[in-house]
Coordinates of C-alpha atoms and ligand atoms in Angstrom, one line a residue:
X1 CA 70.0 4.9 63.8
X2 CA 72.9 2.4 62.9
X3 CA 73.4 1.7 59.9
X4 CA 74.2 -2.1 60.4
X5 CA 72.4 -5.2 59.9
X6 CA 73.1 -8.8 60.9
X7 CA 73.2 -12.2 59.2
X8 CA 72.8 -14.9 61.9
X9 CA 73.5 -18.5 60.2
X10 CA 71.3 -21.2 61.5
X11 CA 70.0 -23.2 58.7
X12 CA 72.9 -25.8 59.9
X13 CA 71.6 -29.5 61.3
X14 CA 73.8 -29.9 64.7
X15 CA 74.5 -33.7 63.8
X16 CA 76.8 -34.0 67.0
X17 CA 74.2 -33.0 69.5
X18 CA 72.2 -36.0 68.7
X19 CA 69.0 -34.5 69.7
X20 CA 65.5 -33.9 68.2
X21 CA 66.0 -30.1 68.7
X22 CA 67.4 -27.9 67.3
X23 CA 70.8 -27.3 68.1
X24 CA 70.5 -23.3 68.4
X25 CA 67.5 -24.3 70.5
X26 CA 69.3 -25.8 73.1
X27 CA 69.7 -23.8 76.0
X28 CA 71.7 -22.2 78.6
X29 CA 71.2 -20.2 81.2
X30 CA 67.6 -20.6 80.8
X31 CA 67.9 -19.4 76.8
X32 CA 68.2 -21.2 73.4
X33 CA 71.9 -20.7 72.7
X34 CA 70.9 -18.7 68.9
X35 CA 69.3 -16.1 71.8
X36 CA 73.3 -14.8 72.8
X37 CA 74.5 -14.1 69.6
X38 CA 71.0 -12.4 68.3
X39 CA 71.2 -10.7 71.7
X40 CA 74.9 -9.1 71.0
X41 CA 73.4 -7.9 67.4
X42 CA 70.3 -6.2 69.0
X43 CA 72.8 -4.4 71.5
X44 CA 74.5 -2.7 68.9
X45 CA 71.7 -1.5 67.9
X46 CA 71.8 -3.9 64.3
X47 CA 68.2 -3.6 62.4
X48 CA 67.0 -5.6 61.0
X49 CA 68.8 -8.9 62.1
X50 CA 68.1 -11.9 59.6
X51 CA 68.4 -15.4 61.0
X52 CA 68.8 -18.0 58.3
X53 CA 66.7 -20.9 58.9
X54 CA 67.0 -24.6 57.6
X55 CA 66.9 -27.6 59.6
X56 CA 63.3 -27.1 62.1
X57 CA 63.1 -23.9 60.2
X58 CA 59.3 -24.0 61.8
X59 CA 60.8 -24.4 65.3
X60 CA 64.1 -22.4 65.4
X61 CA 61.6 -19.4 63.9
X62 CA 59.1 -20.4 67.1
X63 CA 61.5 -20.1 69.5
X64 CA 63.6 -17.7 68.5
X65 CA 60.3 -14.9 67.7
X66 CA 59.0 -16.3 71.5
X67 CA 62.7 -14.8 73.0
X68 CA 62.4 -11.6 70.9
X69 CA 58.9 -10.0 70.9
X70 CA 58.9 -6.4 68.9
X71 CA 62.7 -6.5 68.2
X72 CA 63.3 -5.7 64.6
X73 CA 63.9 -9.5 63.7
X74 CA 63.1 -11.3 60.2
X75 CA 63.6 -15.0 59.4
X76 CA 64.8 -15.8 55.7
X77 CA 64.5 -19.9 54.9
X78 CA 68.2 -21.4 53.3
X79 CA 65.9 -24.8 52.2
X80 CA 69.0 -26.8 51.2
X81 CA 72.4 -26.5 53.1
X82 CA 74.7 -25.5 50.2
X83 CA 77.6 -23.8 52.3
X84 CA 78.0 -20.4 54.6
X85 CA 78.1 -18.5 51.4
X86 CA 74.6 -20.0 50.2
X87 CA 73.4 -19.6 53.4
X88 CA 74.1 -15.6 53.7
X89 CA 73.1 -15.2 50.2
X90 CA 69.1 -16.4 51.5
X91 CA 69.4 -13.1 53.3
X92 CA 69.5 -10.8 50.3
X93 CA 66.1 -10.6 49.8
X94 CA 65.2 -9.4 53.5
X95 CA 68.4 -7.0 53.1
X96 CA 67.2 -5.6 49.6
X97 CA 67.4 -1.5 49.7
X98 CA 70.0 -1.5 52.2
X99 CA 73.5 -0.4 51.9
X100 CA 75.4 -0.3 55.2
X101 CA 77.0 -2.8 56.8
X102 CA 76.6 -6.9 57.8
X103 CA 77.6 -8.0 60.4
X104 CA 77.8 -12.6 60.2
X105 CA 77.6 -14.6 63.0
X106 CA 76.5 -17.8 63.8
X107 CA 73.7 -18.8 65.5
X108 CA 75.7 -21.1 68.0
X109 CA 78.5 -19.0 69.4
X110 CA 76.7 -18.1 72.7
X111 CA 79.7 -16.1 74.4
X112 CA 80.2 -13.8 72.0
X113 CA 80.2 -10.3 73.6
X114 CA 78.7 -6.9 72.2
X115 CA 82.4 -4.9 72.6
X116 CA 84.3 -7.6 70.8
X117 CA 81.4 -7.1 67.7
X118 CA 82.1 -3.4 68.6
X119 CA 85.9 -3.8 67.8
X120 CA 84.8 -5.1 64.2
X121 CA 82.6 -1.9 63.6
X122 CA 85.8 0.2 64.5
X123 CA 88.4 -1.9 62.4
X124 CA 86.3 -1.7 59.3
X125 CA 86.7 1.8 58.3
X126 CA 86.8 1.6 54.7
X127 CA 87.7 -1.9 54.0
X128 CA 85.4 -4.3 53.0
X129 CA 85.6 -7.7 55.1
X130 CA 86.9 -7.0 59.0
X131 CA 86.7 -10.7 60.3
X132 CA 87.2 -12.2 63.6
X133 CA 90.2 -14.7 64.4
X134 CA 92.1 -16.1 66.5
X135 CA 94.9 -18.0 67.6
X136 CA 93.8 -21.2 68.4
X137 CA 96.2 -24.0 70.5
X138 CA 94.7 -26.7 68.3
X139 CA 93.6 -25.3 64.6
X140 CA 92.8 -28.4 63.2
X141 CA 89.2 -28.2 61.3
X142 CA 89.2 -24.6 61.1
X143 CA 89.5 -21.9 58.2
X144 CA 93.0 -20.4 58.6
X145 CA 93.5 -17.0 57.7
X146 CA 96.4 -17.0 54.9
X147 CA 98.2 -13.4 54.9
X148 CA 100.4 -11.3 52.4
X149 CA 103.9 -11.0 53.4
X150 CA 102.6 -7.1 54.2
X151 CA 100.5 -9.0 56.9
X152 CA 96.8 -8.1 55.3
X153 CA 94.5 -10.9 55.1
X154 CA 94.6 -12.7 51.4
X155 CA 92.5 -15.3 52.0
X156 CA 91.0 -17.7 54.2
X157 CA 91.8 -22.1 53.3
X158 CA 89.7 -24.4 55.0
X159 CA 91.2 -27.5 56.6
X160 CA 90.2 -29.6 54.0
X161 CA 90.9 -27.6 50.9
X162 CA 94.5 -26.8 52.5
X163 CA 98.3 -28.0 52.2
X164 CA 100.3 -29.1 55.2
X165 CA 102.2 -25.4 55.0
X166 CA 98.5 -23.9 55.2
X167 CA 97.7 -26.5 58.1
X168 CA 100.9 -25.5 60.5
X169 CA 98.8 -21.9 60.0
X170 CA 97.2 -21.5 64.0
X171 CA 95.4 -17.9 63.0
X172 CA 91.8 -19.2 62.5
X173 CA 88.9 -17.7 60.7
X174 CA 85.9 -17.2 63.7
X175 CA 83.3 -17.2 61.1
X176 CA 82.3 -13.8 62.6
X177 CA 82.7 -10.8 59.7
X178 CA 81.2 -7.5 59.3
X179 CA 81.2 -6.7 55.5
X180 CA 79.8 -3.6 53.2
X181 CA 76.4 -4.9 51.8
X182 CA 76.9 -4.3 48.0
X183 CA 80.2 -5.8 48.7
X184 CA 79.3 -8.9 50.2
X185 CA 76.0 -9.9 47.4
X186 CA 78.3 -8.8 44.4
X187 CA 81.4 -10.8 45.8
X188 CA 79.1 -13.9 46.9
X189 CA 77.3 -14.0 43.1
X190 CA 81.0 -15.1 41.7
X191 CA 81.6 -17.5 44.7
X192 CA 81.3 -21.3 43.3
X193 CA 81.8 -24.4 44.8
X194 CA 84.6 -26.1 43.3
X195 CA 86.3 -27.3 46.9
X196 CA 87.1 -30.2 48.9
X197 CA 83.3 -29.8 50.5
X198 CA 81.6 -29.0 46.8
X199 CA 80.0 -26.2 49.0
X200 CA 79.1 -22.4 48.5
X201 CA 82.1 -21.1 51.2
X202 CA 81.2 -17.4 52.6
X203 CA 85.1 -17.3 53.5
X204 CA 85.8 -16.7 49.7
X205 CA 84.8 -13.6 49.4
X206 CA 88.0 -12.8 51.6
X207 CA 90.4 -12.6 48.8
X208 CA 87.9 -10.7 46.6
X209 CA 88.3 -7.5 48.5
X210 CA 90.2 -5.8 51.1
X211 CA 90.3 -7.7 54.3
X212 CA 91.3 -6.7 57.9
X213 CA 91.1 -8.9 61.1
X214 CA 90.5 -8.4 64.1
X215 CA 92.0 -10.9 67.2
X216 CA 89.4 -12.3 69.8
X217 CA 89.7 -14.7 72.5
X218 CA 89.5 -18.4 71.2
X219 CA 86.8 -19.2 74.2
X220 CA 84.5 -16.4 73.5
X221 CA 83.9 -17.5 69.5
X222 CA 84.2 -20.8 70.1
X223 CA 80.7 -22.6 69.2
X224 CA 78.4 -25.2 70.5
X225 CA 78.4 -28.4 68.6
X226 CA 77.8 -31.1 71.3
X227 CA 76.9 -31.6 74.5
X228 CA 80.1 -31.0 76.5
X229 CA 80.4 -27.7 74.1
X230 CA 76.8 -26.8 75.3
X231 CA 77.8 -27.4 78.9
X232 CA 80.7 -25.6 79.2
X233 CA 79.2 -22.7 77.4
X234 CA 76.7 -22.9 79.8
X235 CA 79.1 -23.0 82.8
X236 CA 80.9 -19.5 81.5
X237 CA 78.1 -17.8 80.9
X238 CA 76.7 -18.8 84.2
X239 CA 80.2 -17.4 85.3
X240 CA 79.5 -13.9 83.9
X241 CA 75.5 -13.6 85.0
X242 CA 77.0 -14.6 88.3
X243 CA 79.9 -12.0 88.5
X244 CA 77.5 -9.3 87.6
X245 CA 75.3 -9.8 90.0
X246 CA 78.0 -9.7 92.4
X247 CA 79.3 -6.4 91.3
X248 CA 75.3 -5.4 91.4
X249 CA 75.7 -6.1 95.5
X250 CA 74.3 -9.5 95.7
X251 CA 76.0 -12.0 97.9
X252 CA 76.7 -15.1 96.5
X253 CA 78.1 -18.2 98.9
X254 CA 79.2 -19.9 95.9
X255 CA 78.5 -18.7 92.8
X256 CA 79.8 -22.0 91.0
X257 CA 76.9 -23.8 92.6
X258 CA 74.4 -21.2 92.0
X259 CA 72.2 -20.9 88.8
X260 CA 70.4 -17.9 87.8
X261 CA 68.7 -18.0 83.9
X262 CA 69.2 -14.9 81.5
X263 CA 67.8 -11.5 82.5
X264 CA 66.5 -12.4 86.2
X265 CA 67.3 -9.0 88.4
X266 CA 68.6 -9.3 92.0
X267 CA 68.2 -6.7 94.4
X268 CA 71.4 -5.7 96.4
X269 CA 72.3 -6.8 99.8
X270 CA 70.6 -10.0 99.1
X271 CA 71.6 -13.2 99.3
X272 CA 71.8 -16.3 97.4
X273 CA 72.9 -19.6 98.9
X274 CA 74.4 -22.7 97.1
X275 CA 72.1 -24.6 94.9
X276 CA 69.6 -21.6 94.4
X277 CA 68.2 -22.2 91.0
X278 CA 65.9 -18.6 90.0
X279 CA 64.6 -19.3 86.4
X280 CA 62.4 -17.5 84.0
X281 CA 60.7 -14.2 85.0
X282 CA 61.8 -14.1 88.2
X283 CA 62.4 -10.6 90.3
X284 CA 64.2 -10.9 93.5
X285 CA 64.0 -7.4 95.4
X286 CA 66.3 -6.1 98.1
X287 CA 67.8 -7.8 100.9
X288 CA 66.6 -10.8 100.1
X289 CA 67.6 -14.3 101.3
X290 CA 67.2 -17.5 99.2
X291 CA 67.9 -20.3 101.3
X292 CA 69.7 -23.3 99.9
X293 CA 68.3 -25.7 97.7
X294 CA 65.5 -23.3 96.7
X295 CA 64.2 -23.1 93.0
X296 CA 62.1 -20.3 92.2
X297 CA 60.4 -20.2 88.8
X298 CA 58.7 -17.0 87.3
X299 CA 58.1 -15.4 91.0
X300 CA 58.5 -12.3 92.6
X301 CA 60.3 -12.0 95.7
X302 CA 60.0 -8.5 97.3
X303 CA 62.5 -6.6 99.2
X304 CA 63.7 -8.6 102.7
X305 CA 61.9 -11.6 102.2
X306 CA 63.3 -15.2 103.6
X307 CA 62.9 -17.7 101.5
X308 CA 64.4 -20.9 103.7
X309 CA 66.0 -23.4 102.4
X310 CA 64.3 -26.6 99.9
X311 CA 61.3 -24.5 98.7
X312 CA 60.0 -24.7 95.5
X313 CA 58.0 -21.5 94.5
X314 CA 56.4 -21.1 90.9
X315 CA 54.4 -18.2 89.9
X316 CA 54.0 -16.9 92.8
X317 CA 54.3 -13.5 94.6
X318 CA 55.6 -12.9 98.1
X319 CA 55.7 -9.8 99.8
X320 CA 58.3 -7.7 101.9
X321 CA 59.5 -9.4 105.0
X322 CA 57.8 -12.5 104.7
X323 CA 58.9 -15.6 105.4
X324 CA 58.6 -19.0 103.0
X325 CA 59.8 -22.2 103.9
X326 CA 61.4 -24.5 104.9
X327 CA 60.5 -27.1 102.0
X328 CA 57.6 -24.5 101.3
X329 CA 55.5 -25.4 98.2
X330 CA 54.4 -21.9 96.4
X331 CA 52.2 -22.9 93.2
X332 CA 50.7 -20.7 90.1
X333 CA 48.7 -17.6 92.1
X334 CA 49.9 -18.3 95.5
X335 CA 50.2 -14.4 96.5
X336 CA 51.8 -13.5 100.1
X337 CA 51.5 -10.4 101.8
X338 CA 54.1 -8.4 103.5
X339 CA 54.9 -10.4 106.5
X340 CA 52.9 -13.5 105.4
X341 CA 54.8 -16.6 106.9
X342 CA 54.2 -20.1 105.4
X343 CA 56.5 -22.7 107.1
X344 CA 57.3 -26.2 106.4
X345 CA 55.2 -28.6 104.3
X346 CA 52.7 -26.1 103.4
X347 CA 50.9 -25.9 99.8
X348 CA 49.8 -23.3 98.5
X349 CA 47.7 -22.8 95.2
X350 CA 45.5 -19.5 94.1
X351 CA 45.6 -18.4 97.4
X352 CA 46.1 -14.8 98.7
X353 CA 47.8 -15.2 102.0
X354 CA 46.9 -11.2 103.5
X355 CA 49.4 -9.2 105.8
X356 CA 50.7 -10.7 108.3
X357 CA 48.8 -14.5 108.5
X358 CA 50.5 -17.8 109.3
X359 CA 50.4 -21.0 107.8
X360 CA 53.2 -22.7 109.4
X361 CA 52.6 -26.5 109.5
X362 CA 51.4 -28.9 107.0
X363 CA 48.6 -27.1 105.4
X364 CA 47.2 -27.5 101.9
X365 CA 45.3 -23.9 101.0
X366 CA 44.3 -24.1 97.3
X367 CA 41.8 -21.4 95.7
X368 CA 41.1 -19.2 98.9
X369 CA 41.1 -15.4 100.1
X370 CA 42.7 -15.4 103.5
X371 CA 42.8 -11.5 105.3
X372 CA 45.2 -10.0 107.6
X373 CA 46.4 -11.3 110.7
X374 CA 44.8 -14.8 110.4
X375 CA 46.5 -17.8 112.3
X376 CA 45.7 -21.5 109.6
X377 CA 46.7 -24.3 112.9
X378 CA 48.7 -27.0 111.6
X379 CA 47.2 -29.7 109.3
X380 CA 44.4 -27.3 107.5
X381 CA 42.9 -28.5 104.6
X382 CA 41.3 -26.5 102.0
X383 CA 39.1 -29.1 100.4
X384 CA 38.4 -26.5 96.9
X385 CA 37.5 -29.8 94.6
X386 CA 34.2 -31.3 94.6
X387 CA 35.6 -34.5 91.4
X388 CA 34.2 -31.8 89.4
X389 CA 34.7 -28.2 90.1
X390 CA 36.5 -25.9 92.3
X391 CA 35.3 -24.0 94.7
X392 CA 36.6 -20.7 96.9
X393 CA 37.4 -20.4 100.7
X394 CA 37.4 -17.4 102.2
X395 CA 38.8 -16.2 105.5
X396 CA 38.1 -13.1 107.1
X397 CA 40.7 -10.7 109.0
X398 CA 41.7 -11.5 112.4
X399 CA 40.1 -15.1 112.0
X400 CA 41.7 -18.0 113.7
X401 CA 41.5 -21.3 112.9
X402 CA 42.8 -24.6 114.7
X403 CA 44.4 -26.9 113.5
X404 CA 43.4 -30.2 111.8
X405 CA 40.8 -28.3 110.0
X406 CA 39.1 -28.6 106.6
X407 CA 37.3 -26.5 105.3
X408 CA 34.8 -27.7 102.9
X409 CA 34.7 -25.1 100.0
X410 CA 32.7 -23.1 99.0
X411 CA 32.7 -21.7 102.7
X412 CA 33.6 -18.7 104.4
X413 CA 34.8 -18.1 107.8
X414 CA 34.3 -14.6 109.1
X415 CA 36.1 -11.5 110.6
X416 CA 38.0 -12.5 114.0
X417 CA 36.0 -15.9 113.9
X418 CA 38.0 -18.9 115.8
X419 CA 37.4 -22.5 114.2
X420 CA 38.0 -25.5 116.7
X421 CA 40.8 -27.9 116.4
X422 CA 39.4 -30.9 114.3
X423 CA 36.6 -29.1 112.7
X424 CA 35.0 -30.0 109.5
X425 CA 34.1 -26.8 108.6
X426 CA 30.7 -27.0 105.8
X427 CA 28.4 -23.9 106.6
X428 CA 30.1 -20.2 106.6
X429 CA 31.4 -19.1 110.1
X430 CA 29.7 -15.6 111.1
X431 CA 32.0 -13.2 112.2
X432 CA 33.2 -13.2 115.6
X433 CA 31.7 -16.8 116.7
X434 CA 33.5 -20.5 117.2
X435 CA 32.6 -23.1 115.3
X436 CA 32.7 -26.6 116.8
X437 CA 31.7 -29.7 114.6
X438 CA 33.6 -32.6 117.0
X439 CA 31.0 -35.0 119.7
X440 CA 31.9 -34.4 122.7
X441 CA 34.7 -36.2 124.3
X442 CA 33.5 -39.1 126.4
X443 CA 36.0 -40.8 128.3
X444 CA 35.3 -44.7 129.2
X445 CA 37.2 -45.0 132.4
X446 CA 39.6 -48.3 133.3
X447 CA 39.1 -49.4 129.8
X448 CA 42.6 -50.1 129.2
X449 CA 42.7 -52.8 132.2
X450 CA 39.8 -54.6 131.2
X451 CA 38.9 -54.3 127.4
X452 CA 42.7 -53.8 125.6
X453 CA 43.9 -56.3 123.6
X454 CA 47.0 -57.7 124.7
X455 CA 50.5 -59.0 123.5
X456 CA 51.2 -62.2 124.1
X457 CA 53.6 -62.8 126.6
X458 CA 56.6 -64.5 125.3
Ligands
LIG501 C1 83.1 -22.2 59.2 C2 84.1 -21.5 58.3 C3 85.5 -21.7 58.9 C4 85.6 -21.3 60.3 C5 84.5 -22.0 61.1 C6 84.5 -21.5 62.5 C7 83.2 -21.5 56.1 C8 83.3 -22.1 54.7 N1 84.1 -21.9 57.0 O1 83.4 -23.6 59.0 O2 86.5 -20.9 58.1 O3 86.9 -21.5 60.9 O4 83.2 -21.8 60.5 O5 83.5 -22.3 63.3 O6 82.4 -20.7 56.3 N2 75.3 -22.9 58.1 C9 74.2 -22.6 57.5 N3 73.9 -23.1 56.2 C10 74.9 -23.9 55.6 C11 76.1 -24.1 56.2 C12 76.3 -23.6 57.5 O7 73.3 -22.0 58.0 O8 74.6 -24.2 54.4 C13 75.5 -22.4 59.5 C14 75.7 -23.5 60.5 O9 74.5 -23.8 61.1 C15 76.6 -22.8 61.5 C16 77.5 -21.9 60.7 O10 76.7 -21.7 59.5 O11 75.9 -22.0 62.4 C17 78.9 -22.4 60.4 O12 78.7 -23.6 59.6 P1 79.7 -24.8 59.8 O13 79.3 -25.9 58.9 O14 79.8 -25.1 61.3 O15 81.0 -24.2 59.3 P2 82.5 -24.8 59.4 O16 82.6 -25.8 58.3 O17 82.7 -25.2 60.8
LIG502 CA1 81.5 -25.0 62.9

């Protein structure tokens, strides 16, 4: 058991994103931005961790409870946005009994990393304020941390509460603190807002105690207030999902052009081609290769599969060593077995693809049960939906069946049972016979010489 809490501030509105979301809603790598810095608290084991909620309190609390099921989250509601301080104050009430230490971040400063947090815990010792800063190329907008001629930290100005001396300052206040509970509500209760902004600021309660700070990089606490913020955000921690899965074993042919979301696991000796997108819930297994182009959504992939290049898989399983694509179409409940192979333009819906069958051509199979070892011919057609309902095919093991097919559902086709080329397929097949529903071909000799129509000669 820690004995550390978090504050997480995002009550703020995210003007510059222009957007009907909610900023800290936004997302990146396949997560809303406020899911990073939560994420960082949870790792260091902070309970509970109190987000402060204003603007889309209903929807940042939605969202955020959705990315964090049975982690020792609560939400607190700052109604009016009076200031940092205010906001951290709307968090006493879910804090009330305990007596370790906060730890304040904000909601939008996605690459902030657990060990740089860590570095706060160890500064600390018996202080009360240990704050992240840093030097920043261009200050301007920032706190700036003002210090003693002993070098502590005496206070922290704001840009627009400071004088130009205070403004040549380039130490900046990261708005990231870890502070002694009874510290930080007793200091916060005499905070006021007499300032340039007429707001509650939580940087005052700097000079009210001892303060010690901590240096940080200026990328990894720099926050997301626009767009281009949000991209680039995006792009680095793209960067770092990338370059662990690398060190994992996983062979990237150009990790700048390849996007894999939050928490997706990659098997080693596989490997990932440009333009791979794997989102959501997605497993990839061992020696696995994703061709290029492909985007794979909530699937799992198992060890030494091919998935070839332009195929779009979503919920869908496939099994070892089979073979998807290419421009392969896996939708909800398509299930392959080891060995499956579905080739290019092929659809498949709620179907179970058994062992070893093949569907390599141009073949729509929605709602079936297809065995081991069954050959679907090129151009099959599972027709499952009736304008009304939908209906199950089934195909037995070992069944064969040609191409230019349909197969009017419900309808079974038994065990080793061949189906003609061009059948329309309405009554089951029993095992082991051939169903035929094409006339028989009647050829009408010298037709062409007497009855075609012809061009006009020119
Ligand atoms: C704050 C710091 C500043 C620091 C900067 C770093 C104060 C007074 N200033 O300034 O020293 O350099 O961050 O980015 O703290 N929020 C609320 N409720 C509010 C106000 C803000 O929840 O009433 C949240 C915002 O959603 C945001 C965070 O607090 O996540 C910071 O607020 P913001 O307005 O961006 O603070 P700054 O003025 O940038
Ligand atoms: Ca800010």
């Amino acid at each position: 058991m820690t004995n550390i809490a978090a504050v997480v501030l995002a009550a703020g509105k995210g003007t510059r994103m222009k957007s009907e979301k909610a900023k800290v809603l936004h997302e990146a790598l396949g997560r809303p931005i406020a899911y990073f810095p939560i994420r960082a608290a949870l790792t260091l084991d902070c309970s509970p961790v109190v987000v402060v909620v204003g603007h889309q309190a209903a929807d940042v609390e939605e969202g955020l409870s959705a990315q964090f099921a049975g982690a020792p989250l609560k939400f607190a509601l700052q109604a009016e946005q009076l200031g940092t301080g205010h906001a951290v104050l709307q968090a006493q009430e879910a804090l009330r009994g305990f007596s370790g230490d906060v730890l304040i971040l904000a909601a939008d400063v996605p690459l902030i990393r657990p060990d740089t947090l860590q570095k706060l815990v160890e500064a600390k010792q018996d202080a009360d304020v240990a704050l992240l800063a840093c030097k920043a190329k261009d200050p301007k907008g920032y706190g700036r941390l003002v210090r003693s001629a002993s070098g502590d930290v005496s206070r922290i100005v704001e840009e627009k509460d400071a004088t130009p001396a205070e403004k040549a300052i380039d130490e900046i206040n990261a708005s990231i603190y870890l502070v002694g509970a009874k510290f930080l509500f007793s200091a916060l209760k005499g905070v006021g807002r007499s300032n340039a902004q007429g707001e509650y600021y939580l940087t005052d309660i700097v000079a009210k105690g001892r303060s010690v700070a901590v240096l940080a990089e200026e990328t990894e606490v720099s926050g997301v207030n626009d767009r281009a913020q949000l991209a680039s955000s995006g792009q680095q921690l793209r960067q770092r999902k990338n370059g662990q899965l690398m060190k994992d074993g996983v062979t990237l042919i150009d990790p700048s052009v390849t996007y894999v979301d939050e928490g997706i696991e990659v098997g080693p000796d596989s490997v990932l081609e440009p333009l791979v997108s794997l989102k959501g819930k997605t497993r990839i297994g061992r020696g696995v290769r994703v061709g290029q182009g492909c985007v794979i959504v909530d699937s799992e992939i198992a060890d030494g599969a091919e998935i070839l290049p332009y195929s779009h898989l979503q919920d869908a399983k496939v099994g070892s060593r089979a073979i998807v694509g290419p421009f392969a179409r896996l939708r909800p409940g398509a299930q392959l077995g080891e060995q499956a192979h579905v080739g290019n333009f092929v659809e498949l819906k709620k179907t179970v693809l058994g062992k070893g069958s093949k569907a390599n051509h141009l073949t729509y199979l929605g709602d079936a049960v297809i065995g081991e070892g069954c050959n679907i011919g090129a151009g099959t057609i599972t027709c499952n939906y009736d304008g009304a309902n939908k209906h199950q095919t089934t195909i037995e093991d070992g069944a064969f069946v040609g191409s230019d097919t349909q197969l009017i559902a419900p309808v079974t086709v038994g065990k080793g049972a061949y189906v003609g080329t061009g059948c329309t397929v309405r009554e089951d097949v029993p095992a082991g016979s051939l169903a035929v529903s094409a006339g028989k071909q009647r050829n009408i000799e010298g037709w062409v010489e007497k009855k075609a129509p012809r061009k006009k000669s020119k």
